[in-house]
CSV table of C-alpha atoms in Angstrom, one decimal:
chain,number,residue,atom,x,y,z
T,1,MET,CA,145.7,78.1,91.4
T,2,ALA,CA,143.9,79.4,93.4
T,3,LEU,CA,141.1,81.8,93.2
T,4,THR,CA,139.7,84.5,95.0
T,5,PRO,CA,136.7,84.4,96.3
T,6,PRO,CA,133.7,86.2,95.9
T,7,PRO,CA,133.3,89.1,98.5
T,8,PRO,CA,130.3,87.8,101.2
T,9,GLU,CA,126.5,89.8,100.6
T,10,PRO,CA,126.0,92.7,102.7
T,11,PRO,CA,124.0,91.2,106.0
T,12,ALA,CA,121.4,90.1,106.0
T,13,VAL,CA,119.5,93.0,108.0
T,14,VAL,CA,121.0,95.5,105.2
T,15,ALA,CA,119.6,94.3,103.1
T,16,ALA,CA,115.8,94.3,105.0
T,17,ILE,CA,115.8,97.3,105.5
T,18,ALA,CA,117.1,98.6,101.9
T,19,GLU,CA,114.4,96.8,100.6
T,20,GLN,CA,111.2,98.7,101.8
T,21,GLN,CA,113.0,102.0,100.8
T,22,GLY,CA,113.3,101.2,97.2
T,23,GLY,CA,117.0,99.4,97.7
T,24,HIS,CA,119.0,102.2,99.0
T,25,ILE,CA,120.3,102.7,102.2
T,26,ALA,CA,121.4,105.7,104.9
T,27,THR,CA,124.8,105.4,106.4
T,28,TRP,CA,122.9,106.0,109.5
T,29,GLN,CA,121.5,103.0,108.9
T,30,CYS,CA,124.1,101.0,108.8
T,31,VAL,CA,126.2,102.2,112.1
T,32,LEU,CA,122.6,101.1,113.7
T,33,VAL,CA,123.7,97.7,113.1
T,34,GLY,CA,126.8,96.9,114.4
T,35,LEU,CA,128.5,98.7,110.3
T,36,SER,CA,131.5,101.2,109.8
T,37,THR,CA,131.4,104.1,107.9
T,38,THR,CA,134.7,102.4,106.3
T,39,TRP,CA,132.3,99.0,105.6
T,40,VAL,CA,130.1,101.0,103.5
T,41,ASP,CA,132.7,103.1,102.3
T,42,GLU,CA,133.9,99.5,100.7
T,43,GLN,CA,130.9,98.4,99.5
T,44,ALA,CA,131.3,100.9,96.1
T,45,ASP,CA,133.8,99.1,95.0
T,46,ARG,CA,133.1,95.4,96.5
T,47,ARG,CA,129.6,95.2,95.6
T,48,GLY,CA,128.7,98.1,93.3
T,49,TRP,CA,127.4,100.0,95.7
T,50,THR,CA,126.5,103.5,94.1
T,51,LEU,CA,126.6,106.5,95.7
T,52,VAL,CA,123.4,108.6,95.1
T,53,ARG,CA,122.9,111.4,97.9
T,54,ARG,CA,125.5,112.4,100.9
T,55,GLY,CA,125.4,109.2,103.1
T,56,THR,CA,123.0,107.1,101.3
T,57,HIS,CA,123.9,104.4,98.6
T,58,ARG,CA,121.5,102.6,96.5
T,59,LEU,CA,122.8,99.5,96.6
T,60,GLY,CA,124.2,96.5,93.8
T,61,GLY,CA,121.9,95.2,91.4
T,62,VAL,CA,119.3,97.9,92.0
T,63,ALA,CA,117.8,99.4,88.7
T,64,GLU,CA,117.9,103.3,89.0
T,65,SER,CA,113.9,104.2,89.1
T,66,PRO,CA,111.8,107.3,90.5
T,67,VAL,CA,110.4,104.9,93.2
T,68,GLY,CA,114.1,104.9,94.7
T,69,CYS,CA,115.3,108.4,94.1
T,70,ALA,CA,112.2,109.4,95.9
T,71,TRP,CA,113.1,107.4,98.8
T,72,ALA,CA,116.6,108.3,99.0
T,73,ALA,CA,115.0,112.0,98.3
T,74,LEU,CA,113.2,110.8,101.9
T,75,LEU,CA,116.4,109.1,103.4
T,76,ALA,CA,118.0,112.9,102.6
T,77,ILE,CA,115.7,114.2,104.2
T,78,GLY,CA,115.3,112.6,107.6
T,79,ARG,CA,118.3,112.7,108.5
T,80,ILE,CA,118.7,114.3,111.1
T,81,GLY,CA,118.1,112.9,114.2
T,82,ALA,CA,117.0,109.7,112.8
T,83,MET,CA,119.6,107.9,114.9
T,84,ALA,CA,118.3,109.4,117.6
T,85,ARG,CA,114.7,107.8,117.0
T,86,ALA,CA,115.8,104.5,115.5
T,87,ARG,CA,117.4,104.3,119.0
T,88,ARG,CA,113.9,105.1,120.7
T,89,HIS,CA,112.2,103.1,118.7
T,90,LEU,CA,114.6,100.1,119.6
T,91,ALA,CA,113.9,100.5,123.1
T,92,GLU,CA,110.4,100.9,122.7
T,93,GLY,CA,110.6,97.3,122.1
T,94,HIS,CA,111.1,96.9,117.9
T,95,ASP,CA,113.5,95.2,115.8
T,96,VAL,CA,115.8,96.9,114.1
T,97,VAL,CA,114.5,96.7,110.6
T,98,THR,CA,111.3,98.5,111.5
T,99,ALA,CA,113.3,100.9,113.8
T,100,ALA,CA,115.6,102.5,111.0
T,101,VAL,CA,112.9,102.3,108.6
T,102,MET,CA,110.2,104.2,111.1
T,103,ALA,CA,113.6,106.3,111.4
T,104,VAL,CA,112.5,108.4,108.8
T,105,THR,CA,109.5,107.9,107.9
T,106,ASP,CA,108.6,109.5,111.4
T,107,GLY,CA,108.3,112.7,110.7
T,108,VAL,CA,108.5,112.7,106.2
T,109,ALA,CA,106.3,111.3,103.3
T,110,ALA,CA,106.1,112.1,99.2
T,111,THR,CA,103.6,114.5,99.5
T,112,ALA,CA,102.1,117.2,96.0
T,113,TRP,CA,102.7,115.0,92.2
T,114,THR,CA,104.9,112.6,93.5
T,115,GLY,CA,102.5,111.6,96.5
T,116,ALA,CA,99.4,112.1,92.9
T,117,VAL,CA,102.0,110.0,91.0
T,118,ALA,CA,101.9,106.9,93.9
T,119,LEU,CA,98.1,107.3,94.6
T,120,GLY,CA,97.9,106.0,90.3
T,121,HIS,CA,97.6,109.3,88.8
T,122,SER,CA,98.5,108.9,85.6
T,123,ARG,CA,101.4,111.6,84.9
T,124,PRO,CA,105.3,111.4,84.7
T,125,TRP,CA,107.4,112.0,87.9
T,126,PRO,CA,108.5,115.1,89.3
T,127,VAL,CA,112.0,115.6,88.0
T,128,ARG,CA,112.1,117.0,92.0
T,129,PRO,CA,110.9,114.6,94.3
T,130,GLN,CA,108.7,116.4,96.9
T,131,VAL,CA,108.7,115.6,100.5
T,132,VAL,CA,106.4,117.4,103.0
T,133,ALA,CA,108.3,117.9,106.7
T,134,GLY,CA,107.8,119.7,109.7
T,135,HIS,CA,108.1,123.0,110.2
T,136,GLY,CA,111.2,123.5,111.2
T,137,THR,CA,113.0,121.3,108.0
T,138,THR,CA,115.8,121.7,106.8
T,139,THR,CA,117.4,120.8,103.6
T,140,GLU,CA,120.6,121.8,101.3
T,141,HIS,CA,119.5,119.5,98.5
T,142,ARG,CA,117.6,121.9,96.1
T,143,ASP,CA,116.3,118.8,93.4
T,144,ILE,CA,114.0,117.8,96.3
T,145,ARG,CA,110.7,120.1,96.4
T,146,LEU,CA,110.8,120.5,100.9
T,147,VAL,CA,107.1,121.3,101.8
T,148,ARG,CA,107.1,122.8,105.5
T,149,THR,CA,104.2,122.0,107.6
T,150,ARG,CA,102.6,124.0,111.0
T,151,VAL,CA,100.2,121.8,111.4
T,152,GLY,CA,101.0,118.8,113.5
T,153,PRO,CA,102.7,115.7,113.0
T,154,VAL,CA,103.5,114.0,109.1
T,155,THR,CA,100.9,111.7,108.7
T,156,TRP,CA,101.8,108.8,106.5
T,157,GLU,CA,100.1,105.4,104.3
T,158,GLU,CA,101.8,103.3,102.6
T,159,ARG,CA,101.1,103.2,98.8
T,160,GLY,CA,102.7,102.4,95.6
T,161,GLY,CA,105.5,101.2,97.2
T,162,LEU,CA,106.7,104.9,99.0
T,163,PRO,CA,104.8,106.4,102.4
T,164,CYS,CA,102.9,108.4,100.6
T,165,ALA,CA,100.7,111.6,102.9
T,166,HIS,CA,96.9,111.3,103.0
T,167,PRO,CA,95.2,112.1,99.4
T,168,GLU,CA,93.5,116.0,100.4
T,169,ARG,CA,97.1,116.8,101.7
T,170,VAL,CA,98.9,115.0,98.2
T,171,LEU,CA,95.7,117.3,96.4
T,172,TRP,CA,97.1,120.4,98.9
T,173,ASP,CA,100.6,120.2,98.0
T,174,ALA,CA,100.6,119.9,94.4
T,175,ALA,CA,98.0,123.1,94.5
T,176,TRP,CA,100.6,125.1,96.4
T,177,VAL,CA,104.0,123.9,94.9
T,178,GLY,CA,102.0,123.9,91.7
T,179,ARG,CA,100.4,127.7,92.3
T,180,ARG,CA,102.1,129.7,89.3
T,181,GLN,CA,102.2,127.5,86.9
T,182,ARG,CA,100.6,127.8,84.1
T,183,GLY,CA,97.1,125.1,83.9
T,184,ILE,CA,97.3,124.1,87.6
T,185,VAL,CA,93.9,123.9,88.8
T,186,ARG,CA,92.9,121.9,85.7
T,187,SER,CA,95.7,119.4,86.8
T,188,VAL,CA,94.4,120.2,90.3
T,189,HIS,CA,91.0,119.5,89.2
T,190,ASP,CA,92.0,116.3,87.1
T,191,LEU,CA,93.4,114.5,90.2
T,192,ALA,CA,90.6,115.2,92.6
T,193,ILE,CA,88.6,113.4,90.0
T,194,HIS,CA,91.1,110.5,89.3
T,195,LEU,CA,91.3,111.1,93.6
T,196,ASP,CA,87.0,110.1,93.3
T,197,ARG,CA,87.5,107.7,90.7
T,198,THR,CA,90.0,105.1,92.1
T,199,ARG,CA,87.4,105.6,95.4
T,200,VAL,CA,90.7,107.5,97.2
T,201,LEU,CA,88.8,110.7,98.6
T,202,SER,CA,85.7,112.0,97.3
T,203,VAL,CA,84.4,114.7,95.4
T,204,SER,CA,82.7,115.5,98.8
T,205,GLU,CA,86.2,115.4,100.7
T,206,VAL,CA,88.0,117.5,98.5
T,207,VAL,CA,85.2,120.2,98.9
T,208,GLY,CA,84.6,119.8,102.4
T,209,ALA,CA,88.9,119.6,102.7
T,210,VAL,CA,88.7,123.6,101.2
T,211,ALA,CA,85.4,125.1,102.4
T,212,GLU,CA,86.7,123.3,106.2
T,213,PRO,CA,90.4,122.4,106.3
T,214,SER,CA,90.7,121.3,110.1
T,215,ALA,CA,88.9,119.7,110.1
T,216,PHE,CA,91.0,117.5,107.4
T,217,GLY,CA,94.8,118.7,109.4
T,218,LEU,CA,95.0,121.6,106.2
T,219,PRO,CA,96.5,124.0,106.5
T,220,SER,CA,93.4,127.2,106.9
T,221,ARG,CA,95.2,128.7,103.9
T,222,VAL,CA,94.0,127.0,100.9
T,223,PRO,CA,95.9,127.3,98.1
T,224,TRP,CA,93.5,129.2,95.0
T,225,PRO,CA,94.0,126.9,92.6
T,226,LEU,CA,92.4,124.3,95.1
T,227,GLN,CA,89.7,126.6,96.5
T,228,VAL,CA,88.8,127.6,91.8
T,229,ALA,CA,89.3,123.8,90.8
T,230,ALA,CA,86.6,122.8,94.7
T,231,GLU,CA,83.9,125.1,92.6
T,232,ARG,CA,84.0,123.5,89.8
T,233,LEU,CA,83.6,120.3,91.2
T,234,ALA,CA,80.3,120.9,93.3
T,235,PRO,CA,79.1,125.2,92.6
T,236,GLY,CA,77.4,125.6,95.5
T,237,PHE,CA,79.7,123.8,98.4
T,238,SER,CA,80.9,126.9,99.2
T,239,HIS,CA,79.4,128.6,102.6
T,240,SER,CA,82.1,131.3,102.9
T,241,GLY,CA,79.7,134.2,102.5
T,242,LEU,CA,77.0,132.5,104.2
T,243,GLU,CA,80.4,131.8,107.7
T,244,ALA,CA,80.7,136.3,107.0
T,245,ARG,CA,76.9,137.0,107.2
T,246,TRP,CA,76.3,135.3,110.1
T,247,ARG,CA,79.3,136.5,112.0
T,248,ALA,CA,77.8,140.1,111.6
T,249,ILE,CA,74.5,138.6,112.3
T,250,ALA,CA,75.7,136.9,115.3
T,251,THR,CA,78.3,140.2,116.1
T,252,GLY,CA,75.5,142.6,116.6
T,253,ILE,CA,73.4,140.3,119.3
T,254,ALA,CA,76.9,139.5,121.1
T,255,ALA,CA,77.2,143.1,121.6
T,256,THR,CA,74.0,143.4,123.6
T,257,LEU,CA,74.7,140.5,125.5
T,258,GLY,CA,77.5,141.4,126.9
T,259,ILE,CA,79.6,138.6,124.8
T,260,GLU,CA,82.5,138.8,122.7
T,261,LEU,CA,83.6,137.6,119.4
T,262,GLU,CA,86.2,137.3,117.4
T,263,PRO,CA,86.4,139.2,114.3
T,264,ARG,CA,87.6,136.4,112.2
T,265,PRO,CA,87.1,131.9,112.3
T,266,TYR,CA,89.5,131.0,115.8
T,267,THR,CA,92.5,128.2,115.9
T,268,VAL,CA,91.0,125.8,118.5
T,269,TRP,CA,95.0,124.7,120.8
T,270,HIS,CA,95.4,122.5,123.2
T,271,ASP,CA,98.7,121.4,124.3
T,272,GLY,CA,100.6,123.1,121.2
T,273,GLN,CA,98.3,120.7,119.8
T,274,ARG,CA,95.5,121.9,116.9
T,275,ILE,CA,92.6,120.9,117.4
T,276,ALA,CA,89.8,122.7,115.4
T,277,GLU,CA,89.5,126.0,114.0
T,278,ALA,CA,85.8,127.6,115.1
T,279,ASP,CA,84.0,129.1,112.1
T,280,ILE,CA,82.1,132.1,115.4
T,281,ALA,CA,83.6,132.4,118.6
T,282,ALA,CA,83.3,133.5,122.0
T,283,PRO,CA,86.8,131.9,123.3
T,284,LEU,CA,86.4,133.0,127.2
T,285,LEU,CA,82.8,130.5,126.7
T,286,ARG,CA,84.4,128.5,124.8
T,287,TRP,CA,81.7,128.0,122.3
T,288,ASP,CA,82.0,127.2,118.3
T,289,ALA,CA,79.7,127.9,116.4
T,290,GLU,CA,79.9,126.0,113.1
T,291,VAL,CA,78.4,126.9,110.3
T,292,ASP,CA,77.5,123.9,108.6
T,293,GLY,CA,77.9,124.4,104.2
T,294,PRO,CA,76.1,121.5,102.4
T,295,HIS,CA,78.9,119.7,102.0
T,296,HIS,CA,78.1,118.7,106.0
T,297,ASP,CA,75.5,116.4,105.0
T,298,THR,CA,77.7,113.8,103.2
T,299,LEU,CA,78.4,110.6,105.4
T,300,GLU,CA,81.8,111.8,105.4
T,301,MET,CA,81.5,114.9,106.6
T,302,ARG,CA,78.9,113.7,109.2
T,303,ARG,CA,81.5,110.9,110.6
T,304,ARG,CA,84.6,114.0,110.8
T,305,ASP,CA,82.7,116.5,112.8
T,306,ARG,CA,81.8,113.8,115.1
T,307,GLY,CA,84.9,113.6,115.8
T,308,ARG,CA,86.2,116.6,115.7
T,309,ASP,CA,82.9,117.9,118.5
T,310,GLN,CA,84.0,114.7,120.8
T,311,ARG,CA,87.6,116.2,120.9
T,312,MET,CA,85.9,120.5,121.4
T,313,ASP,CA,84.1,118.6,124.2
T,314,GLY,CA,87.0,116.7,125.6
T,315,ILE,CA,89.3,119.8,125.9
T,316,ASP,CA,85.4,121.8,127.3
T,317,TRP,CA,84.1,123.1,124.4
T,318,ILE,CA,81.2,123.5,123.2
T,319,THR,CA,80.0,123.6,120.0
T,320,THR,CA,76.7,124.2,118.4
T,321,ARG,CA,75.9,123.2,115.1
T,322,TYR,CA,73.8,126.0,112.4
T,323,HIS,CA,72.4,124.1,108.7
T,324,HIS,CA,73.2,126.2,106.3
T,325,ARG,CA,68.9,125.6,105.4
T,326,LEU,CA,68.3,128.1,108.4
T,327,SER,CA,66.8,132.0,107.4
T,328,ASP,CA,69.1,134.8,108.6
T,329,GLU,CA,66.0,135.5,111.6
T,330,GLU,CA,65.9,131.4,111.9
T,331,PHE,CA,70.0,131.3,112.7
T,332,ALA,CA,69.6,135.3,114.6
T,333,ASP,CA,66.6,133.1,117.4
T,334,ARG,CA,68.6,129.6,117.2
T,335,TRP,CA,72.0,131.7,118.8
T,336,THR,CA,70.6,134.0,120.5
T,337,ALA,CA,69.0,130.6,122.8
T,338,ASP,CA,71.9,129.5,122.9
T,339,ALA,CA,73.7,132.4,124.0
T,340,ILE,CA,72.0,132.2,126.4
T,341,ARG,CA,72.2,129.2,127.4
T,342,ILE,CA,75.6,128.5,127.3
T,343,VAL,CA,76.3,131.5,129.0
T,344,GLU,CA,74.2,131.3,132.0
T,345,GLN,CA,76.2,127.3,131.6
T,346,ARG,CA,79.4,128.8,132.1
T,347,GLY,CA,78.2,131.1,135.4
T,348,ARG,CA,77.7,134.4,134.1
T,349,ARG,CA,75.1,136.8,134.9
T,350,VAL,CA,73.3,138.2,131.2
T,351,ALA,CA,74.1,141.7,129.8
């Protein structure tokens, strides 16, 4: 009696893609490598594949896991437009496995408490995987917590087998998604301490991200649990009160010089991208006066400040910085001198 031969193993390229995605594969990825949707449907019977979400399977023999569930969520959120992105990556010279995975991670990443666990934080995986994506992203999956962002592209790094948003974004989103939960300030505080202890994100960087979110590529509206947690971590680091007082001083001087200042922090855009947020801005002069709180004394913030100022200089904005230790009178004198110099530099007459 002839024995029925075992069904063939899935193509090596499918296994290679799934290996990078927690053992999961999307139907469109199979089509990308030349397989049919019928072939994908047959794998449930022939190879024990499990349909975990519409268009996403877990390969046979792969155990269910939190990382796998998070990958399934990323595949579900990143599905729209993924085939076009994959073909673009192929045209750029990437191999098919790299192109298939990059097409998913181009615009999505694990974040908030899913990202926190991927970063080694000792708490249970969230029941609903938490994913950050671009503002226009939509989903029909109510069991996925989608965080949408308007601020630049979603960037990530590999952590715990997942494409994970950068630590400051993870912390920010954790505070945002939990802002209505009891005990959220303590949870965010503990996460910040964990990130500092593991040398992932220092306390000074956490405080800096709250004081000047634009320097970290974050939205300008700070989630209140993160604000409170930062105040507990480093009392006195916030300089919002000083900034408001010095803006009022600068506004009074500007009126006598015929300079128009923005009444609040001003977002600087260039070619559709958010470059920075200016503390005290004179947009017509393309001048940004920065009020540097104590967190700017740290090495991390000095490095970020240099990069930010270079980007501003590249789009013809002048940045001047005023240290928090200046008295109000010293600030007024320096700001006045700088204002006169910049007006003359820009070719305008002082009133």
